XYZ file of C-alpha atoms in Angstrom:
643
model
C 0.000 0.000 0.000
C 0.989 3.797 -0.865
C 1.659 5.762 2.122
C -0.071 8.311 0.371
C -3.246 6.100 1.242
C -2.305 6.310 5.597
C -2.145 9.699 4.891
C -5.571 12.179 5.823
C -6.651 15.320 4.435
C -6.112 16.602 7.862
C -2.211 15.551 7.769
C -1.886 16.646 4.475
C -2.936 20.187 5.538
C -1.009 20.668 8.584
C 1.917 19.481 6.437
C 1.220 21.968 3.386
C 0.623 25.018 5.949
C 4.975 24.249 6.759
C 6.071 24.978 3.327
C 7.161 28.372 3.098
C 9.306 28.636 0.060
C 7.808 29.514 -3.111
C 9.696 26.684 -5.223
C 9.040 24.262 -2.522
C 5.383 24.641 -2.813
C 5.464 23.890 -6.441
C 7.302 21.038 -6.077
C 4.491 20.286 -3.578
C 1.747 20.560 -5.801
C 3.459 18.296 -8.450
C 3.488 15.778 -6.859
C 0.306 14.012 -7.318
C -3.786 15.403 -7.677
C -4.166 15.074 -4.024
C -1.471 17.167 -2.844
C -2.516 19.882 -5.713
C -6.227 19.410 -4.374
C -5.248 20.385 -0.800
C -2.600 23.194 -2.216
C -6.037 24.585 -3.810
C -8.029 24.358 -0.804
C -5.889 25.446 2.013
C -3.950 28.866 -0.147
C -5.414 31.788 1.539
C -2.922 34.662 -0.462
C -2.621 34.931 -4.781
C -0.093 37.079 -6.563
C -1.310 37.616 -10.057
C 1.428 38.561 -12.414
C -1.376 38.461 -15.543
C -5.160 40.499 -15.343
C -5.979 37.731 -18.334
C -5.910 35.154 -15.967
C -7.482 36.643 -12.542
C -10.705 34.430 -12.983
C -9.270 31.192 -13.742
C -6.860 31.317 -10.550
C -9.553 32.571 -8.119
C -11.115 29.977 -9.469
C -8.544 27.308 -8.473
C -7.929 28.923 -5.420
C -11.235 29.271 -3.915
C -10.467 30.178 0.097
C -8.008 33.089 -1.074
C -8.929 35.859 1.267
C -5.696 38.314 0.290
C -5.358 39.125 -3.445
C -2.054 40.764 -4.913
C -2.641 42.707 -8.176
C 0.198 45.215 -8.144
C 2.005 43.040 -10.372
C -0.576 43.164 -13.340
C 0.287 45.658 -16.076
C -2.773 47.202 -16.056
C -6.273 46.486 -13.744
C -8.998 49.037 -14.849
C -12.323 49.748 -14.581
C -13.482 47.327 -17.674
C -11.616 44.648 -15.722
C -12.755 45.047 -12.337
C -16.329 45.461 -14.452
C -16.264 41.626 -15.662
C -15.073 40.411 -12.857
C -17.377 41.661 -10.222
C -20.253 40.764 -12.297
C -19.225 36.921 -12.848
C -18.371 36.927 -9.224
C -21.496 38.533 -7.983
C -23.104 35.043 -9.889
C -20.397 32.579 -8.369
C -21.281 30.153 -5.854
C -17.296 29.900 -5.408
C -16.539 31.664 -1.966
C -13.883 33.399 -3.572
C -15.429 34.603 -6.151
C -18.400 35.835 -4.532
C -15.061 38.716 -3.471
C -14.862 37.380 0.303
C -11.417 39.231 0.155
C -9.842 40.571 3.637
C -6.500 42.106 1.648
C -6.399 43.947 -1.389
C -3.052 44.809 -3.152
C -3.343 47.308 -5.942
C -0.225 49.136 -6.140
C 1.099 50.203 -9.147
C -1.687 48.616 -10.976
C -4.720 51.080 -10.892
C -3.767 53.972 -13.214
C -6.584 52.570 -15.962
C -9.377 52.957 -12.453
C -11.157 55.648 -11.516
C -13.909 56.322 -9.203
C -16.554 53.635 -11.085
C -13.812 50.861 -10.071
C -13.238 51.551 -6.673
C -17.203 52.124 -6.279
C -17.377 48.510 -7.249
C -14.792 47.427 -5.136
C -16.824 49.038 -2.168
C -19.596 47.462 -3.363
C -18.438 44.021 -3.897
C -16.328 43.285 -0.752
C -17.756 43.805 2.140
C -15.108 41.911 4.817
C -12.198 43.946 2.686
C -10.005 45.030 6.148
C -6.399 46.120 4.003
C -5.939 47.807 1.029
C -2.624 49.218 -1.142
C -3.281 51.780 -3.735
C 0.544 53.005 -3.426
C 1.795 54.874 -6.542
C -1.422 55.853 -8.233
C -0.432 59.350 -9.173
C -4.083 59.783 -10.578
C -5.792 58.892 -7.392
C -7.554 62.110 -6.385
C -10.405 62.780 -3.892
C -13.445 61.197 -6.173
C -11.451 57.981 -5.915
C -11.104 58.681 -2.159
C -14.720 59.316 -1.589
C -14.985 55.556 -3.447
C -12.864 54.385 -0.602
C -14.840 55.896 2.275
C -17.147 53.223 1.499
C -15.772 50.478 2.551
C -16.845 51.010 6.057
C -14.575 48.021 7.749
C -11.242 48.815 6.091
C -8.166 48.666 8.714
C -5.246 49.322 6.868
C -4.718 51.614 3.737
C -1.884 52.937 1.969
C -2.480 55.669 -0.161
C 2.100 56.530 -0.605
C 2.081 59.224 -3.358
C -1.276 59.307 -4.834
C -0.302 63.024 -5.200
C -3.828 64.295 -5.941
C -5.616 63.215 -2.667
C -6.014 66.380 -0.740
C -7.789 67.423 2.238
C -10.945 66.797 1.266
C -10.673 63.036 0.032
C -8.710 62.510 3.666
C -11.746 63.642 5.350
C -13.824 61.327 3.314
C -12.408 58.624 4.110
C -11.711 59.469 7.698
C -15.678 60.105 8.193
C -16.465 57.063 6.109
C -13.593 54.811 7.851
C -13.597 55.300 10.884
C -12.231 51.542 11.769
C -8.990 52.696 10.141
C -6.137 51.289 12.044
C -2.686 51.643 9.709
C -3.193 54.401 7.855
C 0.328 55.588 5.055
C -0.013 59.014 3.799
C 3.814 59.109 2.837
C 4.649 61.944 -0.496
C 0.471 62.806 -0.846
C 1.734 66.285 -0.894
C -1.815 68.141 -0.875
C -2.935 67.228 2.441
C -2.325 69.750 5.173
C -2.884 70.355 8.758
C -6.956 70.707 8.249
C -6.859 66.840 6.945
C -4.637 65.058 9.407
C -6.758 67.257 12.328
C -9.990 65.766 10.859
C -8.865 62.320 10.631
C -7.488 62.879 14.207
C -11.241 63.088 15.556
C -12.396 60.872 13.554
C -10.410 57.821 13.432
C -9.799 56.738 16.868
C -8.903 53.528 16.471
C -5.639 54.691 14.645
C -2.663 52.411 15.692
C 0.393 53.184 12.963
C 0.781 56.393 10.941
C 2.534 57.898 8.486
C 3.013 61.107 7.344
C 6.332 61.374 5.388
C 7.279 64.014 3.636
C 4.478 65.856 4.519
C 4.260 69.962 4.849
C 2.259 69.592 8.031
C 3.209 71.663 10.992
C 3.295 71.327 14.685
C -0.453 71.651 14.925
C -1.170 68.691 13.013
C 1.284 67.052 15.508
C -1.247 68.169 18.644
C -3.838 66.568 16.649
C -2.169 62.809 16.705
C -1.236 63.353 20.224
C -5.031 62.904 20.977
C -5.248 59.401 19.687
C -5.321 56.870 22.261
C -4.172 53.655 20.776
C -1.538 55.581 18.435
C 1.613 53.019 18.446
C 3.987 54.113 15.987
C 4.317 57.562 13.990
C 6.960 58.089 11.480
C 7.265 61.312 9.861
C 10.332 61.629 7.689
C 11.294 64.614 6.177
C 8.258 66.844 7.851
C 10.175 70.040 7.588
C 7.804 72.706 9.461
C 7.833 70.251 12.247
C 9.846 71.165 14.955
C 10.974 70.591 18.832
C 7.208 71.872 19.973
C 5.322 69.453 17.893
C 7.489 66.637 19.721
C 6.430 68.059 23.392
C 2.574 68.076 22.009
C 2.995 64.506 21.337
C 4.336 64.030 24.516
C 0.488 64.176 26.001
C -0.175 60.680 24.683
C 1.206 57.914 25.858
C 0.894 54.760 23.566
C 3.673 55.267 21.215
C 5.760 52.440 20.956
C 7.462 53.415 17.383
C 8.980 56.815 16.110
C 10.634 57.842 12.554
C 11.853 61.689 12.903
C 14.816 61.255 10.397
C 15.200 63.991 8.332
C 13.236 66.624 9.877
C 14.760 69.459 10.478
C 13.762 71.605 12.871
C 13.573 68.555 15.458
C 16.811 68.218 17.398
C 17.157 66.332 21.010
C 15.477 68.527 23.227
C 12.044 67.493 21.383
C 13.299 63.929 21.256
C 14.075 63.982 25.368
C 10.643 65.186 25.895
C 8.956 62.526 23.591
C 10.870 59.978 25.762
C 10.015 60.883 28.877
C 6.432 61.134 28.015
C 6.472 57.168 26.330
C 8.529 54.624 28.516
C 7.171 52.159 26.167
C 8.822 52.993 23.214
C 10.551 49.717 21.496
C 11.897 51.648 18.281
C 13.233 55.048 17.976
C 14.481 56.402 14.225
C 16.208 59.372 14.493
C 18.899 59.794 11.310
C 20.325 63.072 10.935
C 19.708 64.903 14.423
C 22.029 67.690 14.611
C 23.500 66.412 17.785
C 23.018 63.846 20.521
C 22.959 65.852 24.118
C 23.712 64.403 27.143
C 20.119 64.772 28.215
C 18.786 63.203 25.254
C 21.490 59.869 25.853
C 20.334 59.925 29.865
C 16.687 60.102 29.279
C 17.206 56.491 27.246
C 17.739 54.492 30.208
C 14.051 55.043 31.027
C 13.324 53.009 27.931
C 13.690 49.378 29.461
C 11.958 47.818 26.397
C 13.524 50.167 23.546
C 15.127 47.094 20.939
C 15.933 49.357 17.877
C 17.638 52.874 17.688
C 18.679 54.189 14.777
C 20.657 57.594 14.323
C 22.083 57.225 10.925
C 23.896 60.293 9.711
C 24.675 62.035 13.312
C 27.888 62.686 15.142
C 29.046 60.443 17.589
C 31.908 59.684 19.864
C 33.851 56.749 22.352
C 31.609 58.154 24.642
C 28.471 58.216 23.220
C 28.375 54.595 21.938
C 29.525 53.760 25.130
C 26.654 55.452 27.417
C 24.386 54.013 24.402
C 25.508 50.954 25.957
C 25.538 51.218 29.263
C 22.065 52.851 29.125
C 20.139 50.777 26.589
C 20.185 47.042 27.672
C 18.101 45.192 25.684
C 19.011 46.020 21.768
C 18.581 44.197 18.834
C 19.014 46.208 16.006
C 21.286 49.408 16.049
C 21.889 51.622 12.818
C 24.953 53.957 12.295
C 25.462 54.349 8.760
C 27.425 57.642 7.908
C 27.874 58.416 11.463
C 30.850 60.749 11.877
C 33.216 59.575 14.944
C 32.722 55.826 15.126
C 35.982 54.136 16.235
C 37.019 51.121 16.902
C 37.047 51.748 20.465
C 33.337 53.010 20.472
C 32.462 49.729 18.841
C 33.805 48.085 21.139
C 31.855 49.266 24.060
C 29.046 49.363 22.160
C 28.309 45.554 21.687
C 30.198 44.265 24.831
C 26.424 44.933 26.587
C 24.554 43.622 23.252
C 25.128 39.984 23.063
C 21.783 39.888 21.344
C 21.821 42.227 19.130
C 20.862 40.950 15.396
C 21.392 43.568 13.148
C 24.289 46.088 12.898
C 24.307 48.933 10.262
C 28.128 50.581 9.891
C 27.475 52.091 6.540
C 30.301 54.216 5.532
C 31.900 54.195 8.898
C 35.714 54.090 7.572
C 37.389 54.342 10.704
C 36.290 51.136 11.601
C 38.610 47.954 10.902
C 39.322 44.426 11.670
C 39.609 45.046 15.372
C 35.691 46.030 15.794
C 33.992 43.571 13.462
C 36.130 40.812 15.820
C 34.438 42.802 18.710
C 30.946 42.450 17.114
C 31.651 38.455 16.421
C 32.785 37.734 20.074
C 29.844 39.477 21.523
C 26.888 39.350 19.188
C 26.842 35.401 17.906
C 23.121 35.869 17.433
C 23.454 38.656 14.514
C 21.612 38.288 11.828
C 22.392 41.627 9.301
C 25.907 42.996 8.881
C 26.578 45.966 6.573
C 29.732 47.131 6.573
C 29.705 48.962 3.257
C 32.717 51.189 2.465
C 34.581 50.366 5.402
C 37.385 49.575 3.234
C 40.214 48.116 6.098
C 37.805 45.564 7.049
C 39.756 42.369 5.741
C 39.670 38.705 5.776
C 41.029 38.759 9.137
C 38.087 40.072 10.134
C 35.339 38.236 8.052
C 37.289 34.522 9.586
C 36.452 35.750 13.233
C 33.060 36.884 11.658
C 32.549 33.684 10.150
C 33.686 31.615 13.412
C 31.291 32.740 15.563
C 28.554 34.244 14.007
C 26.581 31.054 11.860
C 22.920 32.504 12.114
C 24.454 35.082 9.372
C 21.753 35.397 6.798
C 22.780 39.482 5.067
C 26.275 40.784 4.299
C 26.936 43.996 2.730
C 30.996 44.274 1.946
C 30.384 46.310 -0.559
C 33.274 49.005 -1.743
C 35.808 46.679 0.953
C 38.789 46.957 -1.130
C 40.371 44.970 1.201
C 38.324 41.753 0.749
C 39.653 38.775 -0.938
C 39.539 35.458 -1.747
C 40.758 34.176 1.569
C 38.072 36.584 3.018
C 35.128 34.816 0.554
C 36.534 31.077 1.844
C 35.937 32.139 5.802
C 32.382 33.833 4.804
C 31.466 30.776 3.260
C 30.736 28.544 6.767
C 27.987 31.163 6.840
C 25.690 28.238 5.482
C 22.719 30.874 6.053
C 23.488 33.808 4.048
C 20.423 35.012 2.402
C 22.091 38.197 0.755
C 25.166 38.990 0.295
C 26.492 42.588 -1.603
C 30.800 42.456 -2.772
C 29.948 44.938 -5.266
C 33.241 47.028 -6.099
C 35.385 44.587 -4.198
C 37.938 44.257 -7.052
C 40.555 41.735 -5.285
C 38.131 39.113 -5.099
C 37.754 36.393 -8.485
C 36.157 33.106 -9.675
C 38.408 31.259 -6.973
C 36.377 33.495 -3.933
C 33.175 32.861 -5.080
C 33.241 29.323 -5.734
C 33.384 29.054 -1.783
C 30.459 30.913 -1.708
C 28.722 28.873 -4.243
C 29.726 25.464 -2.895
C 28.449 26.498 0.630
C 25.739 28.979 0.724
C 23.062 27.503 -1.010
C 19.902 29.219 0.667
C 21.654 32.947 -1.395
C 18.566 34.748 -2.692
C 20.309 37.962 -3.866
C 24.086 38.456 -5.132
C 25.692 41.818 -5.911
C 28.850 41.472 -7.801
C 28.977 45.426 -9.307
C 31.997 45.753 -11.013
C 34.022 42.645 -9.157
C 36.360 42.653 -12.455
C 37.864 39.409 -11.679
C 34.854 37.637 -11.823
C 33.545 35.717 -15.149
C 32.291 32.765 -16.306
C 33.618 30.273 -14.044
C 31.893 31.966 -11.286
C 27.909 32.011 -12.945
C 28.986 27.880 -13.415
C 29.546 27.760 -9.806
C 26.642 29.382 -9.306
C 24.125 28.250 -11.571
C 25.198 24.409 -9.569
C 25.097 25.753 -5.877
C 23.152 28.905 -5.727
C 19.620 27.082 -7.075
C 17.570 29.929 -5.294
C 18.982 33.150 -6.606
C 17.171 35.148 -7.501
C 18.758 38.743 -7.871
C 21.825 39.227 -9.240
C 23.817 42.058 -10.331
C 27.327 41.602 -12.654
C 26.914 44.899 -13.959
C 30.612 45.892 -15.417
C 32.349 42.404 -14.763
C 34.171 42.630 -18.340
C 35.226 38.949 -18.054
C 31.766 37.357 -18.005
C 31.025 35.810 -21.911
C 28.592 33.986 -23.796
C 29.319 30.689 -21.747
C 28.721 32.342 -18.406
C 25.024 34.000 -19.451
C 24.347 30.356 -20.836
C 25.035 28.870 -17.333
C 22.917 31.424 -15.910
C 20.537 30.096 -17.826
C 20.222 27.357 -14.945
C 18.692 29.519 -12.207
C 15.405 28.800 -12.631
C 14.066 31.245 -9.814
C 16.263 34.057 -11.006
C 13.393 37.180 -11.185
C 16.399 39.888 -11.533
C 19.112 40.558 -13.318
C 22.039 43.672 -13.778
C 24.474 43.105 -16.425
C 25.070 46.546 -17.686
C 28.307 47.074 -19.807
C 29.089 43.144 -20.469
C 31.049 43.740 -24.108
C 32.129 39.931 -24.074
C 28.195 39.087 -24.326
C 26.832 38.909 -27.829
C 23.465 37.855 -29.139
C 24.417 33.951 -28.778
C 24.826 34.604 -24.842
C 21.299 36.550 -24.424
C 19.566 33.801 -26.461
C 20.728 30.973 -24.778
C 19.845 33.019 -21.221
C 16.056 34.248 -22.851
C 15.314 30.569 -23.629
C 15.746 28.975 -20.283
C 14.723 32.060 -17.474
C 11.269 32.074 -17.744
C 10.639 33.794 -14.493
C 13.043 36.760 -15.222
C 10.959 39.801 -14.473
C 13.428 43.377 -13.880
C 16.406 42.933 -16.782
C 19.104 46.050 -17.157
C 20.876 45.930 -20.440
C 22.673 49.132 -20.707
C 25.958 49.561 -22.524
C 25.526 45.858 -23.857
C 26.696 46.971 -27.325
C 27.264 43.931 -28.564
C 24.057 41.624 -28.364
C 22.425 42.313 -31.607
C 19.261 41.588 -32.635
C 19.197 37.532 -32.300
C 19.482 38.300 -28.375
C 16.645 40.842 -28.408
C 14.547 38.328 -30.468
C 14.788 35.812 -27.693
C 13.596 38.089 -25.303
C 10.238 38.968 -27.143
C 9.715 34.918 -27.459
C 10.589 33.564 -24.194
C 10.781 36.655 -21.222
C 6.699 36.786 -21.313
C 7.419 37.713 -17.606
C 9.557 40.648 -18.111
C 7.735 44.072 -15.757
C 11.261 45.643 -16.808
C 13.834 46.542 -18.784
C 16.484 48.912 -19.706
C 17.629 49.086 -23.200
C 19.346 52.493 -23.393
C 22.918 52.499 -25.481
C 22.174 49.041 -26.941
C 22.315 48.462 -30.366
C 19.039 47.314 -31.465
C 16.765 48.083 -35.112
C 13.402 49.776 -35.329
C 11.572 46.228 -35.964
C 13.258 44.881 -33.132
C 12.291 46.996 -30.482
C 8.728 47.443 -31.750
C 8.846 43.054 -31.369
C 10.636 43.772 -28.046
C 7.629 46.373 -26.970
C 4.553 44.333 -28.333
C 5.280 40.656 -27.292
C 6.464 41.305 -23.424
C 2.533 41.863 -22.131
C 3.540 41.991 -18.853
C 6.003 44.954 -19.378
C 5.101 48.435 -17.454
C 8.771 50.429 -17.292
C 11.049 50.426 -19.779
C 14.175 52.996 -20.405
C 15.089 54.145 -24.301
C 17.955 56.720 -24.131
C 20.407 56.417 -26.585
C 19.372 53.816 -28.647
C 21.429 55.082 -31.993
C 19.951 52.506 -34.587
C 16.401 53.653 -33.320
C 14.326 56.630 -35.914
C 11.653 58.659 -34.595
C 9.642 56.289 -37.137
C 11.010 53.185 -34.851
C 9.920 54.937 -31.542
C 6.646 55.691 -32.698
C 5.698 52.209 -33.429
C 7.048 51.042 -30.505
C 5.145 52.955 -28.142
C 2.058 52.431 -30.070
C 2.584 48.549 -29.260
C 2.486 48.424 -25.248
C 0.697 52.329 -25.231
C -2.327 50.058 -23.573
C -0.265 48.744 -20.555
C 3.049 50.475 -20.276
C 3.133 52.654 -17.130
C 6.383 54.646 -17.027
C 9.294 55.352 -19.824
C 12.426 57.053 -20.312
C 13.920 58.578 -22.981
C 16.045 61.875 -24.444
C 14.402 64.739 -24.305
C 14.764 65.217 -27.848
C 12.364 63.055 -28.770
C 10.028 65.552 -26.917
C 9.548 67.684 -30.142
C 10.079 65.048 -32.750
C 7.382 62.160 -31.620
C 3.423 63.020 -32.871
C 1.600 64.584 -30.484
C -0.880 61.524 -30.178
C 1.344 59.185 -29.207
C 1.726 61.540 -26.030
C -1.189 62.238 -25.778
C -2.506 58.680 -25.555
C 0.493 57.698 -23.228
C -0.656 59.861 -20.798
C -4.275 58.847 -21.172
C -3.138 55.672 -20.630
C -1.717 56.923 -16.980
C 2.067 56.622 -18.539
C 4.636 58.522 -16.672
C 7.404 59.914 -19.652
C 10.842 60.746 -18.593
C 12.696 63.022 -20.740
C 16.629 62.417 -20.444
């Protein structure tokens, strides 16, 4: 007997809801009819990377309750139209729209108010919803919105046309709003974040990034009573009083004031003594850190993340950091001025749990502190030590020795990383991501360590690593089987044979490779024909794949969102192939493409006008394309860059 037969439905499902990894859960379903049967029945999320196919899939998956659409080229009214209707007739739970999550960024520029009226309309339960990056979004579409009266989280991040007066729709109309992002909607003022103050009590998490609200908007989100976490980036009319109105409340358990400038620590020390709770503090670019603001941490007994990127520091500061916050996990000081050695030191000798570490640009630092940071902190997780260039593999060994649960490494610009340095890094079995971009001692030799022993790599960054070529995408393309970004932008030795190995990565979504003059058409080909999952591709300054290469794309990248084609040598019939076949595409960059006419252009816009969302190109062609094709580009919602 089978053991497939001993095992239950029941089993089955507790064993499917283990599988995290995507590939794994392919494999799953493969297997046999029952296993895809309970795959079908137990997936609760979908990301759609094709509109065409929306129906079928929900159909498949009928108990999805979180639908991702922000990968489609283009969801519009006319969609949402035929969709709602056959659903409204469904007996399929799914499609009768029993969604909780709703992901529509970057995909509605073709809906207006009609579409998200029928979204109101047709889902009920819908608690989260993502309309990110719909520059058309104004306050019709908002009004839409308000109608969906049970909606917890939304994220509205530079849907530049919202103003006041869609804010205060959707504050009267949702007034169960709990997560609310408001980051770069640059018409809302003061008068909409006081409304949505008084309305939405239930508030939890807010943003307001980037925002020109003032002080007084600040007394309005002090008066929110379950308020947890604020972040409001680059605010700059906010200053040290708005912090001291905030200090009336006393939830907060998050705070982002990077970047604004008229806050400096006398606000901050005011904020802290007001919220002994707080967990994270964010607070890059302060213009100094006083003594009272360092004191007034040691009242924070549960702070675990403080981050002060781009501020001065000292010995002494790092060190009453340390003496005064106990129970750290993550600390950031990227392009802090003063960091020693010494101040690393006594930083992590009280942080033997700390799990991420950010030394960005801290040059001073060498061998001496990362050793510190493996002898204390054996549980980190995230290292970037990016432009510390006398880190070496002296270093990276003690790194390596003690600190296994590794899983992100950013060396990048480390001159002083080799080989040697790649072989130690490799007992990091864990290593998730790992960034050596401008590290121009290391070669094929380094990362074949790194290939043979890191197998769980998702992302690779080898930017300009010139001694790195084809043996290196063999090694990879053998041990790396779940990469899936990788840059080799400018690594001059890399050929035809190399991009045919890469070829092998079957999970590889994407790929860098500008300025590879060793690849030709025969290399691209053979890549095009076997990555069928390749979605982001960068081209430039390949001047040597002709048109065979570009061919293969338009037959076999179907999955391709972008690409960047400028200062390649490709024809007018070419591109227009390029433009037309990949359905999926929705950027795509044009400068300098010398065999291209205005004629050439002009047909290729007209051949993805319908579902392209954003290209680039020299401004010249400003004046020489017809004024329809702009004009139906942005009907179509397509954002033009002129170069």
């Amino acid at each position: 007997m089978s053991i497939l037969a001993v095992l239950t439905e029941d089993l089955l499902v507790r064993v499917n809801s283990r599988i995290e990894d995507g590939a794994d859960r392919r494999s799953w379903r493969l297997v046999c009819k029952e296993f895809l049967r309970v795959d079908s029945l137990t997936r609760k999320s979908l990301r759609v990377l094709r509109s065409e196919f929306i129906f079928s899939l929900l159909r498949r998956f009928p108990n999805v309750d979180a639908l991702d659409l922000s990968a489609c080229p283009r969801v519009d009214d006319g969609m949402l139209t035929l969709l709602l209707a056959r659903g409204a007739a469904s007996t399929t739970a799914s499609l009768r729209w029993n969604l909780r999550s709703l992901n529509l960024s970057r995909a509605t520029n073709g809906m207006s108010f009609k579409g998200l009226a029928l979204i109101a309309s047709a889902c009920s339960q819908l608690e989260k919803l993502d309309l990110s990056y719909n520059c058309r979004l104004g306050d019709r579409e908002a009004a839409a919105i308000s109608g969906i009266e049970g909606l917890k989280e939304l994220r509205l991040d530079k849907c530049l046309e919202v103003t006041d007066v869609g804010l205060v729709k959707i504050a009267v109309g949702c007034q169960k709003l709990e997560k609310l992002s408001l980051k770069w909607c640059m018409e809302i003022s003061d008068l909409g974040v006081n409304l949505l103050s008084v309305k939405c009590w239930s508030l939890k998490f807010l943003d307001i990034s980037y925002l020109k609200v003032t002080n007084e908007s600040l007394c309005s989100i002090a008066s929110l009573p379950k308020l947890e976490g604020l972040t409001m980036v680059g605010c700059p009319l906010v200053n040290d009083s708005g912090l001291e109105f905030l200090s009336r409340g006393h939830s907060l358990k998050e705070i982002d004031i990077s970047r604004c400038e008229g806050v400096s620590s006398s606000g901050l020390v005011s904020l802290i003594r007001a919220h002994c709770n707080l967990m994270r503090i964010i607070a890059g670019y302060l213009p100094e850190l006083s003594a009272a603001l360092l004191d007034s941490l040691k009242l924070l007994k549960n702070l675990t993340t403080l981050i002060i990127n781009g501020t001065q520091v000292s010995d002494t500061v790092l060190q009453t950091i340390s003496s005064n916050c106990k129970s750290l996990i993550e600390i950031g000081l990227s392009k802090c001025i003063g960091v020693t050695n010494v101040g690393i030191l006594q930083l992590v000798s009280s942080h033997q749990k700390l799990k991420v570490l950010d030394l960005t640009c801290c040059g001073s630092v060498t061998d001496a502190a990362v050793c510190a940071v493996a002898d204390s902190c054996s549980s980190l997780v995230r290292l970037k030590l990016e432009a510390c260039y006398m880190v070496t593999e002296k270093g990276l060994e003690r790194l390596a020795s003690s600190c296994l649960l590794l899983e992100e490494v950013d060396l990048t610009d480390c001159s002083g990383i080799n080989d040697s340095g790649l072989e130690c890094l490799s007992r990091c079995s864990r290593l998730v991501s790992l960034k050596l971009g401008l590290c121009f001692t290391i070669s094929d030799k380094g990362l074949s360590y790194i290939a043979a022993n890191c197998s769980e790599l998702c992302e690779l960054d080898l930017y300009r690593c010139t001694g790195i070529g084809d043996e290196t995408l063999a090694a990879l393309s053998n041990g790396c089987k779940k990469l899936k970004k990788l840059n080799i932008s400018y690594c001059i030795e890399i050929t035809d044979r190399g991009m045919k190995s890469l070829g092998s990565l079957g999970e590889l979504v994407d790929l860098e490779m500008r300025g590879l003059h060793n690849v030709t058409g025969v290399g691209l080909a053979a890549f095009a024909a076997m990555s069928k999952r390749l979605a982001d591709l960068d081209l430039k300054h390949c001047e040597n794949i002709d048109d065979s290469g570009f061919w293969a794309l338009a037959c076999y990248s179907h999955n391709l969102r972008q690409i960047n084609l400028s200062n390649c040598n490709i024809s007018d019939v070419t591109l227009c192939m390029v433009m037309g076949n990949l359905t999926r595409l929705q950027e795509a960059k044009l400068v300098h493409l010398p065999n291209i006419t205005v004629e050439g252009f002009e047909l290729a816009l007209r051949a993805c006008c319908v579902r392209i969302k954003k290209v680039k190109m020299v401004s010249e062609l400003r004046l020489l394309l017809s004024s329809e094709i702009l004009e139906i580009l942005h009907a179509k919602g397509c954002i033009i860059r002129w170069d």
